[in-house]
Coordinates of C-alpha atoms in Angstrom, one line a residue:
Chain A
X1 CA 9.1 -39.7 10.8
X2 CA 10.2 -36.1 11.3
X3 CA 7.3 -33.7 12.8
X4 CA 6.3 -30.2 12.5
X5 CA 4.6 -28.9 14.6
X6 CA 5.0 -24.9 14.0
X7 CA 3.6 -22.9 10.8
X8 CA 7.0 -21.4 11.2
X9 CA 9.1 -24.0 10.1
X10 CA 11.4 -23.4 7.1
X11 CA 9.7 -26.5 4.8
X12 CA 6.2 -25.3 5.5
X13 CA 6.6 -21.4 4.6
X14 CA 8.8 -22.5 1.8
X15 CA 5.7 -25.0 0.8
X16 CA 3.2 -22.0 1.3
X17 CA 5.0 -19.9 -1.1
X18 CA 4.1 -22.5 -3.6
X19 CA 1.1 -21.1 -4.0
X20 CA 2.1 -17.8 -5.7
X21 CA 3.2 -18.6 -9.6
X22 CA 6.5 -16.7 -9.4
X23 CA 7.7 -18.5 -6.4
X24 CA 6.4 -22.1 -8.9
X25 CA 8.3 -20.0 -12.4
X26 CA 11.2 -19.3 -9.9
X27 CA 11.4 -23.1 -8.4
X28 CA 9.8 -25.5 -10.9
X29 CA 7.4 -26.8 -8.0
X30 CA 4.5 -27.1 -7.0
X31 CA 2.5 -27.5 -4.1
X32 CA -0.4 -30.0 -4.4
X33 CA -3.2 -30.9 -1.9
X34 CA -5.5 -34.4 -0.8
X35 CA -5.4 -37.5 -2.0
X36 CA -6.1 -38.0 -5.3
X37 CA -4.0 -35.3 -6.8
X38 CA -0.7 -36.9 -5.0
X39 CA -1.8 -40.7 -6.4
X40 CA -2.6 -39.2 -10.0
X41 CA 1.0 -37.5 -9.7
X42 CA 2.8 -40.9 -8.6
X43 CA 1.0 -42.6 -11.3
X44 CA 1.9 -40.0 -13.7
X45 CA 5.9 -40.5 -11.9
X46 CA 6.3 -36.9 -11.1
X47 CA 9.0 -36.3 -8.5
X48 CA 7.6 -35.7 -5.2
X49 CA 10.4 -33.8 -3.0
X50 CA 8.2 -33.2 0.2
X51 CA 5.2 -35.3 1.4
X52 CA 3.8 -33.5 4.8
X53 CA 0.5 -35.8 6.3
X54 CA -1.5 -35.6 9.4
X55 CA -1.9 -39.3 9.8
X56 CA 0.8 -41.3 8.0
X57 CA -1.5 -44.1 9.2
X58 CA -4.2 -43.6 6.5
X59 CA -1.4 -43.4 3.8
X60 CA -0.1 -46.6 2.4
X61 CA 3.4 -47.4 2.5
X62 CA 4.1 -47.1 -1.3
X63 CA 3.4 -43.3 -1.4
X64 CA 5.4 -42.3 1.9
X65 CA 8.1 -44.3 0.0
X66 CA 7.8 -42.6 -3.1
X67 CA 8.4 -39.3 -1.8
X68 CA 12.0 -38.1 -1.0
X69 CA 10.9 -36.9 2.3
X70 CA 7.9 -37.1 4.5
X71 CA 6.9 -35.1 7.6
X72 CA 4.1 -35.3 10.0
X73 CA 2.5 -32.0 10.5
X74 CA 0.0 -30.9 12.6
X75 CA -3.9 -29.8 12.2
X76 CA -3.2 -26.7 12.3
X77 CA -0.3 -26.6 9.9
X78 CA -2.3 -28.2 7.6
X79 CA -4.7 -25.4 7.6
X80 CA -1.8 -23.4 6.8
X81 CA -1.8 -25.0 3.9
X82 CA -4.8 -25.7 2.9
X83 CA -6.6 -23.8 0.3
X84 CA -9.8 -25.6 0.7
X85 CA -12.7 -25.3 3.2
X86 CA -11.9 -29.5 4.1
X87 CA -8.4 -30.1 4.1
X88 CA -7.9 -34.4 4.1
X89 CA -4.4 -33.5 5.5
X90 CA -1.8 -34.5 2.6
X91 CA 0.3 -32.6 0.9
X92 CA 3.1 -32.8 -1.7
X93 CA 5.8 -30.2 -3.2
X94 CA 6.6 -31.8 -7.0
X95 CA 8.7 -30.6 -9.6
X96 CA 6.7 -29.6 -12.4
X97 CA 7.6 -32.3 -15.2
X98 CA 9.4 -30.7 -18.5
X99 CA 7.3 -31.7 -21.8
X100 CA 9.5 -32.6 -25.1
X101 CA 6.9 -32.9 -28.1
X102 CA 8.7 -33.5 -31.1
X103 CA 6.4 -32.9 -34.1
X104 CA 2.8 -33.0 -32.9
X105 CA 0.3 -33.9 -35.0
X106 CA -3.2 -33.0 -32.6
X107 CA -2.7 -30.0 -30.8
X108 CA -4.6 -27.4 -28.5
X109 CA -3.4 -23.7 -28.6
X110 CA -4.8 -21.3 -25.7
X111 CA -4.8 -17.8 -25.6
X112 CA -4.8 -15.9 -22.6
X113 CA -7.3 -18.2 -21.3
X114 CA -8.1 -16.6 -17.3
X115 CA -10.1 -19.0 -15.6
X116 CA -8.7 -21.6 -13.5
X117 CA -11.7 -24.1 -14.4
X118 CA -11.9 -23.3 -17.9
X119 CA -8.4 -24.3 -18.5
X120 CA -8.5 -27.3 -16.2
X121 CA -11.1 -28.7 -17.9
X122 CA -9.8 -27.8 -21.3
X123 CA -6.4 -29.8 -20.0
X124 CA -8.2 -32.8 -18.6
X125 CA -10.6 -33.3 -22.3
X126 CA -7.5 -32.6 -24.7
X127 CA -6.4 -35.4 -22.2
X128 CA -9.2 -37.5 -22.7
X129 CA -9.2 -36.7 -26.5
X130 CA -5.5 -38.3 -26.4
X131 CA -3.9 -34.7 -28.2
X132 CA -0.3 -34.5 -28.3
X133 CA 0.4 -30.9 -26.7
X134 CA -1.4 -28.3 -25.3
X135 CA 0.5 -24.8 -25.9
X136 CA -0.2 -21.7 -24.1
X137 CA 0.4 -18.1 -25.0
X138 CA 1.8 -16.3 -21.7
X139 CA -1.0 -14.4 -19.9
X140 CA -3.0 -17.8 -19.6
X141 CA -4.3 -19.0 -16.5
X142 CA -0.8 -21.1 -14.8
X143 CA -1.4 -24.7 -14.5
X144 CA -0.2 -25.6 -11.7
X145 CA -2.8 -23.2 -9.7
X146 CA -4.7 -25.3 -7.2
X147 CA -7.9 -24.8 -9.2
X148 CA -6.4 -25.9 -12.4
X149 CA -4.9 -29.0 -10.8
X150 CA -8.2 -29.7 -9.3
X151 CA -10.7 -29.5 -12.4
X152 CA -8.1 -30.7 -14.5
X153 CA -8.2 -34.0 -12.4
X154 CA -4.5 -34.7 -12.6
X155 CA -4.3 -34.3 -16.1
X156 CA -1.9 -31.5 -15.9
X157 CA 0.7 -34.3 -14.5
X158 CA 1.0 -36.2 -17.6
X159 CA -0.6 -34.3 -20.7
X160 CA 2.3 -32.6 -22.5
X161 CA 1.8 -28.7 -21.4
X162 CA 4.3 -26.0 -22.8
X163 CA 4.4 -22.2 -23.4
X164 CA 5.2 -20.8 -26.7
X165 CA 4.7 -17.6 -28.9
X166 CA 1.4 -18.9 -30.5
X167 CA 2.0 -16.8 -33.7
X168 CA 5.5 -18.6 -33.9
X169 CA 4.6 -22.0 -33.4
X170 CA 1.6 -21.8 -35.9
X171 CA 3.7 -21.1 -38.3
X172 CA 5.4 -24.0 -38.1
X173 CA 3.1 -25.9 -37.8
X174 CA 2.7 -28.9 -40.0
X175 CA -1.0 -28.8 -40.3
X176 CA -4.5 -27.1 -40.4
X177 CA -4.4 -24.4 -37.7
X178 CA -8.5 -23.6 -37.0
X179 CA -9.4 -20.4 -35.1
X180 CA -12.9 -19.8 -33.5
X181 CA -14.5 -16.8 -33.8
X182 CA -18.1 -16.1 -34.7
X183 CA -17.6 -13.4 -37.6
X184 CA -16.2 -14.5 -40.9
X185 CA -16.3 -18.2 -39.5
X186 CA -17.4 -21.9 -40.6
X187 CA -20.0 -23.5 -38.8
X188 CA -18.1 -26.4 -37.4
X189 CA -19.6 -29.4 -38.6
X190 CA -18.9 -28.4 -42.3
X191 CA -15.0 -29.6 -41.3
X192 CA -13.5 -32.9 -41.8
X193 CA -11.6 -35.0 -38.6
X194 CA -8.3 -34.9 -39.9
X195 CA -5.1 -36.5 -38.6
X196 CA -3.2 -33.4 -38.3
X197 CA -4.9 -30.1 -36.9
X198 CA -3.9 -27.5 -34.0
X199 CA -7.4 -25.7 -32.2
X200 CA -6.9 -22.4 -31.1
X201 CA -8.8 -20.9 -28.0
X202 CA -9.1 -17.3 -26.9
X203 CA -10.0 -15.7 -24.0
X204 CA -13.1 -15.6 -21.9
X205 CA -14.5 -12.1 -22.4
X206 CA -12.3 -10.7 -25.8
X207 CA -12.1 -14.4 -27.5
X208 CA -8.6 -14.9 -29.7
X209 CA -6.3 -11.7 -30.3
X210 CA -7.1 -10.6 -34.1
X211 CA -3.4 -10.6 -34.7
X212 CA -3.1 -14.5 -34.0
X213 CA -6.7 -15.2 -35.5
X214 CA -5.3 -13.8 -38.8
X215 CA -2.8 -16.1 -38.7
X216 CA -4.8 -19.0 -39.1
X217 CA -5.7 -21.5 -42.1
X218 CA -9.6 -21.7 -41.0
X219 CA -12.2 -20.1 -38.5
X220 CA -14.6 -22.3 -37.0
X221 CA -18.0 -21.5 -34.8
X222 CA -20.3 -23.3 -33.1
X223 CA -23.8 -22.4 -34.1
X224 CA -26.2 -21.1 -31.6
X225 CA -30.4 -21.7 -32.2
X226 CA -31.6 -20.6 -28.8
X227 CA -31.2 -17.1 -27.3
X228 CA -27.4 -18.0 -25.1
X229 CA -25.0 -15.2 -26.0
X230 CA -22.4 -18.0 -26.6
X231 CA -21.3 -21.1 -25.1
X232 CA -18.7 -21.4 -22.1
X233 CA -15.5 -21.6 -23.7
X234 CA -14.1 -24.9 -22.3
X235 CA -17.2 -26.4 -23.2
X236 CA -16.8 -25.0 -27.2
X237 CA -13.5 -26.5 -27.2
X238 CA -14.4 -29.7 -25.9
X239 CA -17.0 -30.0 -28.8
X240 CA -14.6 -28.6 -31.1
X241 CA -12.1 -30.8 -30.4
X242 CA -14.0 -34.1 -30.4
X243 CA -15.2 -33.0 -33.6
X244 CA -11.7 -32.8 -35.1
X245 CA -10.3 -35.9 -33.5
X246 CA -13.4 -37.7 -35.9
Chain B
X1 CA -36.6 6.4 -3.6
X2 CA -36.8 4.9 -0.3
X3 CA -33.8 4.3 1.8
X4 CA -32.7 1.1 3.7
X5 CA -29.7 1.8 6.4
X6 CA -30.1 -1.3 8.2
X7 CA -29.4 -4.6 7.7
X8 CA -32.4 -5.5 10.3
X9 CA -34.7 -3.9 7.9
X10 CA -38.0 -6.5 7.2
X11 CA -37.5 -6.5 3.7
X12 CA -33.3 -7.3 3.7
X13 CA -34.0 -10.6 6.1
X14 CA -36.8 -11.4 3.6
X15 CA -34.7 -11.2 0.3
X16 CA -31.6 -12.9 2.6
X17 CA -33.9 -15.5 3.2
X18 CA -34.0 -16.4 -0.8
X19 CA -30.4 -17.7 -0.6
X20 CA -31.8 -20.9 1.2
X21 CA -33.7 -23.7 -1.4
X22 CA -36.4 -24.1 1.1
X23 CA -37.7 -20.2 1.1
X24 CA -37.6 -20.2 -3.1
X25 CA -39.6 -23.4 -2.9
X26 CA -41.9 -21.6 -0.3
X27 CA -42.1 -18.6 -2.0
X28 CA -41.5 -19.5 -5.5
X29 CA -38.9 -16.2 -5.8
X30 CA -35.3 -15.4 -6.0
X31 CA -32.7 -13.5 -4.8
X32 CA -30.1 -12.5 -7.8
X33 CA -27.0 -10.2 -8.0
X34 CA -25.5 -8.1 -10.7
X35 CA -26.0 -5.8 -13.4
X36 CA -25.7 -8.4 -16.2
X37 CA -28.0 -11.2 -14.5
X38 CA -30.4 -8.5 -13.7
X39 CA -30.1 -7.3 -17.4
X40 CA -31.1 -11.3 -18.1
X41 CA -33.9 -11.1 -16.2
X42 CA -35.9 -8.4 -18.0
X43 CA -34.9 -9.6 -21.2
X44 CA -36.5 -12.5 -20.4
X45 CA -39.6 -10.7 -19.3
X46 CA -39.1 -12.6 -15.3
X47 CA -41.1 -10.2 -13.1
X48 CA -38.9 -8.1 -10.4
X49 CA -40.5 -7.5 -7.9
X50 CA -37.6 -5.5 -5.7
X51 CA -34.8 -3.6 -7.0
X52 CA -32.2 -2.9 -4.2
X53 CA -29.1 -0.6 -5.6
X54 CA -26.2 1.2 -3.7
X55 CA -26.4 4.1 -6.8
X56 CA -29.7 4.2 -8.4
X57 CA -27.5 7.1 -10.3
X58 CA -26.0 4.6 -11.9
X59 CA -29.2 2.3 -12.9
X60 CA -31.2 3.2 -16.1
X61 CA -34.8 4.5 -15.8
X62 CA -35.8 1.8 -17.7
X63 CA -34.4 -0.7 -15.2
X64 CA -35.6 1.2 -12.3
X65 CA -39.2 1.4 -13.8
X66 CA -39.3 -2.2 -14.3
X67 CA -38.8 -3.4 -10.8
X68 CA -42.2 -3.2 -8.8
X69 CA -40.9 -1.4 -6.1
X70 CA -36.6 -0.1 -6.0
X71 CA -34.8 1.1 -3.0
X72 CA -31.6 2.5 -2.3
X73 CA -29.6 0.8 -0.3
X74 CA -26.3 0.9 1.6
X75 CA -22.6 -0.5 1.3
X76 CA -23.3 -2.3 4.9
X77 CA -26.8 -3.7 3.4
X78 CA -25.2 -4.8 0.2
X79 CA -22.5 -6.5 1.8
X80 CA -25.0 -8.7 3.3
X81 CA -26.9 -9.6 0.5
X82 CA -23.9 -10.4 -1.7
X83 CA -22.5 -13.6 -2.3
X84 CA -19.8 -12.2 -4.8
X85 CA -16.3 -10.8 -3.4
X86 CA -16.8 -7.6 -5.1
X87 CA -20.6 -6.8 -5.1
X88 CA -21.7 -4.7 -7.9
X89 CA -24.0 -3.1 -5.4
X90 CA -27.2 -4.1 -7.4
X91 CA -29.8 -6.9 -6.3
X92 CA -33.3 -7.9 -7.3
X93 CA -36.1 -10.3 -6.0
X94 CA -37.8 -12.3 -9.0
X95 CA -40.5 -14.4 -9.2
X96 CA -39.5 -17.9 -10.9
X97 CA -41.1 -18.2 -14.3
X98 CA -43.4 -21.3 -14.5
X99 CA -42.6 -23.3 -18.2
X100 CA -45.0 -25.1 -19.7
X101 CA -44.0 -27.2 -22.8
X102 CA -46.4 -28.8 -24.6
X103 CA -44.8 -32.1 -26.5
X104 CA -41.1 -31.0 -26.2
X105 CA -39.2 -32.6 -29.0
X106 CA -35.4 -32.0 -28.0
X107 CA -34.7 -32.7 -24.1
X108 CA -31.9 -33.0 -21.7
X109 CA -32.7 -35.1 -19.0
X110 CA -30.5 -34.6 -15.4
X111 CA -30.5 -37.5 -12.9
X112 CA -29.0 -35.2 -10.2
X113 CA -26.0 -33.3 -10.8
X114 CA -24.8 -31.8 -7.9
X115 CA -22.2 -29.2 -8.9
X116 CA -24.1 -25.3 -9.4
X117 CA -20.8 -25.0 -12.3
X118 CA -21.7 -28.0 -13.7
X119 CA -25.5 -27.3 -14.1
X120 CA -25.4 -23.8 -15.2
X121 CA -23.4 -24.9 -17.8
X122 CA -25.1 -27.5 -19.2
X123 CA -28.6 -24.8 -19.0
X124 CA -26.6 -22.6 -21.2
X125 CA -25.2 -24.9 -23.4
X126 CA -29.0 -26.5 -23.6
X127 CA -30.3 -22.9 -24.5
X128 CA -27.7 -22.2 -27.4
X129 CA -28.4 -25.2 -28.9
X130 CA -32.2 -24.5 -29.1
X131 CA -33.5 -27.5 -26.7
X132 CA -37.2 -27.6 -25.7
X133 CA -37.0 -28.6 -22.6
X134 CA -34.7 -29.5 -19.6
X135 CA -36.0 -32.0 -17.2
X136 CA -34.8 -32.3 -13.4
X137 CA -35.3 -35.1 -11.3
X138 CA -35.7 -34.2 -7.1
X139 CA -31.8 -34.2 -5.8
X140 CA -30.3 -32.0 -8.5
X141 CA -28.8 -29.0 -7.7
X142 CA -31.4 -25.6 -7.8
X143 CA -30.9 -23.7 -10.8
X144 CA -32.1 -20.3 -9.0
X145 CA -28.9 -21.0 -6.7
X146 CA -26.4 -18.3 -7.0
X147 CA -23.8 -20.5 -9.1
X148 CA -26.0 -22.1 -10.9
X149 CA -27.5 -18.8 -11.8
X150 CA -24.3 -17.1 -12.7
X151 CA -22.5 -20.3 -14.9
X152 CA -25.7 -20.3 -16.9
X153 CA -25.4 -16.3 -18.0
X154 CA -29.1 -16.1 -17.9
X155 CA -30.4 -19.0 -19.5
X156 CA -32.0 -20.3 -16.5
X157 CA -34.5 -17.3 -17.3
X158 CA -35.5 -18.0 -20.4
X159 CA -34.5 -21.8 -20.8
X160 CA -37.9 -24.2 -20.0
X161 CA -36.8 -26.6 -17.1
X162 CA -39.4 -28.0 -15.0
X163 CA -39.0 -30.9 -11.8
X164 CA -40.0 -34.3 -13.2
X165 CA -39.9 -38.2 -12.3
X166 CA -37.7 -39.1 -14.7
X167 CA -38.6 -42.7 -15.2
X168 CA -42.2 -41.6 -16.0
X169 CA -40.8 -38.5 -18.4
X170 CA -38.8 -41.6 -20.5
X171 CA -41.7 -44.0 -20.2
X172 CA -44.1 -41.2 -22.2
X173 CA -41.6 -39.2 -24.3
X174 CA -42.2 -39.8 -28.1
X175 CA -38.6 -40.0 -29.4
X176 CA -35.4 -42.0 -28.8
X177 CA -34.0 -41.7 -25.3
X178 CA -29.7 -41.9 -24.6
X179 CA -28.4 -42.6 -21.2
X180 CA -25.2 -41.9 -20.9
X181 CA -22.6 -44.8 -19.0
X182 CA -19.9 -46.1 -19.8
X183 CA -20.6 -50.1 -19.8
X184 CA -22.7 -51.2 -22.4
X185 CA -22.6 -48.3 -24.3
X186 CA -22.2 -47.5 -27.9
X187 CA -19.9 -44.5 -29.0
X188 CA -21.7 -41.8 -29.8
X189 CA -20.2 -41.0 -33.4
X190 CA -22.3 -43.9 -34.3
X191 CA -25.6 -42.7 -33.7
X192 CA -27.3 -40.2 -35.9
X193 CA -28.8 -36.7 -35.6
X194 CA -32.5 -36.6 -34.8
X195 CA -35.2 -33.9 -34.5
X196 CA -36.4 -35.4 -31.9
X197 CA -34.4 -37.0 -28.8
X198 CA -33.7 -37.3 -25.2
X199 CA -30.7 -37.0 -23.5
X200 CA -30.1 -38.3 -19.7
X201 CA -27.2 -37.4 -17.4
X202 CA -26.5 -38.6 -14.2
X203 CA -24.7 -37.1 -11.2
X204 CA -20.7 -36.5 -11.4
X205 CA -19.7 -39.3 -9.0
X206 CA -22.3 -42.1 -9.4
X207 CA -23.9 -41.6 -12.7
X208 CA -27.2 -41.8 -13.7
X209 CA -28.9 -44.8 -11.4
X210 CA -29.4 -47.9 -12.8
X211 CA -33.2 -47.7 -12.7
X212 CA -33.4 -45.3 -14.9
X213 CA -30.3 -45.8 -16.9
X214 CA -32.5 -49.3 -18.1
X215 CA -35.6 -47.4 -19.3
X216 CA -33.5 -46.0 -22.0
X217 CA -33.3 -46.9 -25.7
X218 CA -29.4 -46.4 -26.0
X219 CA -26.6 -45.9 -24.1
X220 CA -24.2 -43.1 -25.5
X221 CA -20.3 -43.2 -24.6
X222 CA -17.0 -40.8 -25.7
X223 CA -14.5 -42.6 -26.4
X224 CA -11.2 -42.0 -24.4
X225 CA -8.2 -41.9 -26.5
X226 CA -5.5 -40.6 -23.6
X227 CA -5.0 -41.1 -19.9
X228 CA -7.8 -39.6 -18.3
X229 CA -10.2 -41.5 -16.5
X230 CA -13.9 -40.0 -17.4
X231 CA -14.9 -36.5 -18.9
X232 CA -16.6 -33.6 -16.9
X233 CA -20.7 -33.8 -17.2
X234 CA -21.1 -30.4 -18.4
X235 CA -18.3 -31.2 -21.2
X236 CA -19.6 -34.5 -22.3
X237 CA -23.4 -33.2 -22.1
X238 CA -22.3 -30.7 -24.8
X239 CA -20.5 -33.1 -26.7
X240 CA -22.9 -35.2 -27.0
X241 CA -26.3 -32.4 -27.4
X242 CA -24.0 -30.8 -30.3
X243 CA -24.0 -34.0 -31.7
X244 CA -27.9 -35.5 -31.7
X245 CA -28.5 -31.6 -32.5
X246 CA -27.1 -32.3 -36.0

């Protein structure tokens, strides 16, 4: 197995621009880090163009196979790397798999949602909740971000993820299209599961854009009998969305 | 007001001391950070007991009246107190409010959860559905850490949650008790709202230990419909306390 020994080398600054998004929009990679991620992205049969590993001892034969190339790197390469505080030492560059959804039926649409965890976890329980597609409105926290990877828990890999003008693709939308909002909204639990429905999400701090809220069939709100402000928004959607899905 | 220059000063080691578990168990205080937390705080009515602030300029009499004693501090001093990347340049000593809850009806129950994200979340989530009561068992992760502080937006404040042995909380609550597992477990949808229950979540990894997980009534699961393995804790507390809520 090739080594690399210097953070100089070609692969491993190419790999280390992986972590800006416009080097990933530019590319259609990704770089991903430890163990789990990689086996959750061979299990979901993403491409795996680079594998770099400390000890291709601890890794089993199957995954070094798997990848189109693997490279022994050093400690201190791998802290190059790394974006957490314990590296385990394994890398990958993927390609970011390309989603065809024709006519979804369960679908969550985000709005400029900012924070990494927020929309990992949102991707890994609309995974959970077996929806058909996830659709983001530019300006939303990217995907494949190392945080998003991580409390998505390898979600992002196989749950159909696509960008779209949201205001477009609700309407055509063959469905009810539920906002949240907490003025001019229906408590939640007054809504029937249904087959067919698309949830939409908004931002952190502002909530949905007016101009896409209007849009909508229905606004829903969770109701709040204690003295929180609101609830987090990955955890509104997750109720929201297990509601639907009945 | 008075001024502190130096980051040797008596009263800076005292309040740095605050970020360790062991000196707020000492001491029964806390160290918090940041104009909206410290907003929180007085809401609540939690007595401040130092103010520190870069700009008292900037700080509303009100605020500054409040605290028992404020002081002006510098960039250099707020540097170290922060735990934040961008410190808002405001800080306050508390003391921790004691809760007592006389025949709670509605309860979450946390068999140590380690992540602070995890459990501010589910303290927030706890507070806007109205619960009584949250009860920690040793091991879980300190609500007046930083983190855990921040992801609850204040609810720790104002929330009850008091340190209990769990298997003697079950053994003389007056309601139905739900473990959460996913063996043995009947899906939640089927059980219905109550006005009075008690819900038990265990640590990300492990669970909630089988000791207690047996003292329960019920056993509550989510279903999962796609490819991912479990839910978050946070997300499939509030699923489910949105759901026995009614």
């Amino acid at each position: 197995m090739e080594q690399i020994t210097s953070v100089q080398n070609s692969k491993i600054k190419q790999a280390n621009k992986l972590k800006k998004k416009r080097e990933r929009d530019k590319t259609g990679l990704a770089l991903i880090e430890g163990h789990h991620l990689i086996e959750e992205a061979i299990q979901s049969n993403i491409v795996v163009e680079q594998l770099f590993c400390i000890d291709p001892n601890r890794i089993d034969e199957e995954t070094l196979g798997y990848a189109h190339f693997a490279y022994q790197i050093t400690t201190k390469v791998a802290e190059v790397l790394s974006e957490t505080v314990t590296p385990q030492g394994i890398f990958a560059v993927i390609k970011q798999p390309d989603f065809e959804v024709v006519q979804p039926k369960q679908v969550l649409l985000i709005d400029q949602i900012q924070d990494p965890g927020n929309l990992g976890t949102l991707i890994r329980t609309a995974d959970a909740a077996g929806l058909d597609l996830i659709v983001l409105e530019k300006g939303t926290a990217d995907p494949y971000q190392d945080k998003v990877l991580r409390s998505s828990q390898g979600s992002v890999f196989h749950q159909p993820i696509v960008y779209r003008d949201l205001k477009t693709f609700i309407s055509e939308f063959d469905g009810c299209v539920y906002g949240t909002s907490i003025e001019g909204a229906t408590s939640f639990k007054e809504i029937q599961p249904s087959d067919s429905f698309a949830l939409l999400l908004g931002n952190e701090g502002a909530g949905v854009r007016s101009e896409i809220l209007s849009s909508t069939d229905q606004n829903l709100t969770i109701p709040i009998y204690g003295q929180a402000e609101s609830l987090n928004v990955a955890i509104a959607g997750s109720i929201l969305i297990y509601h639907l899905k009945g």
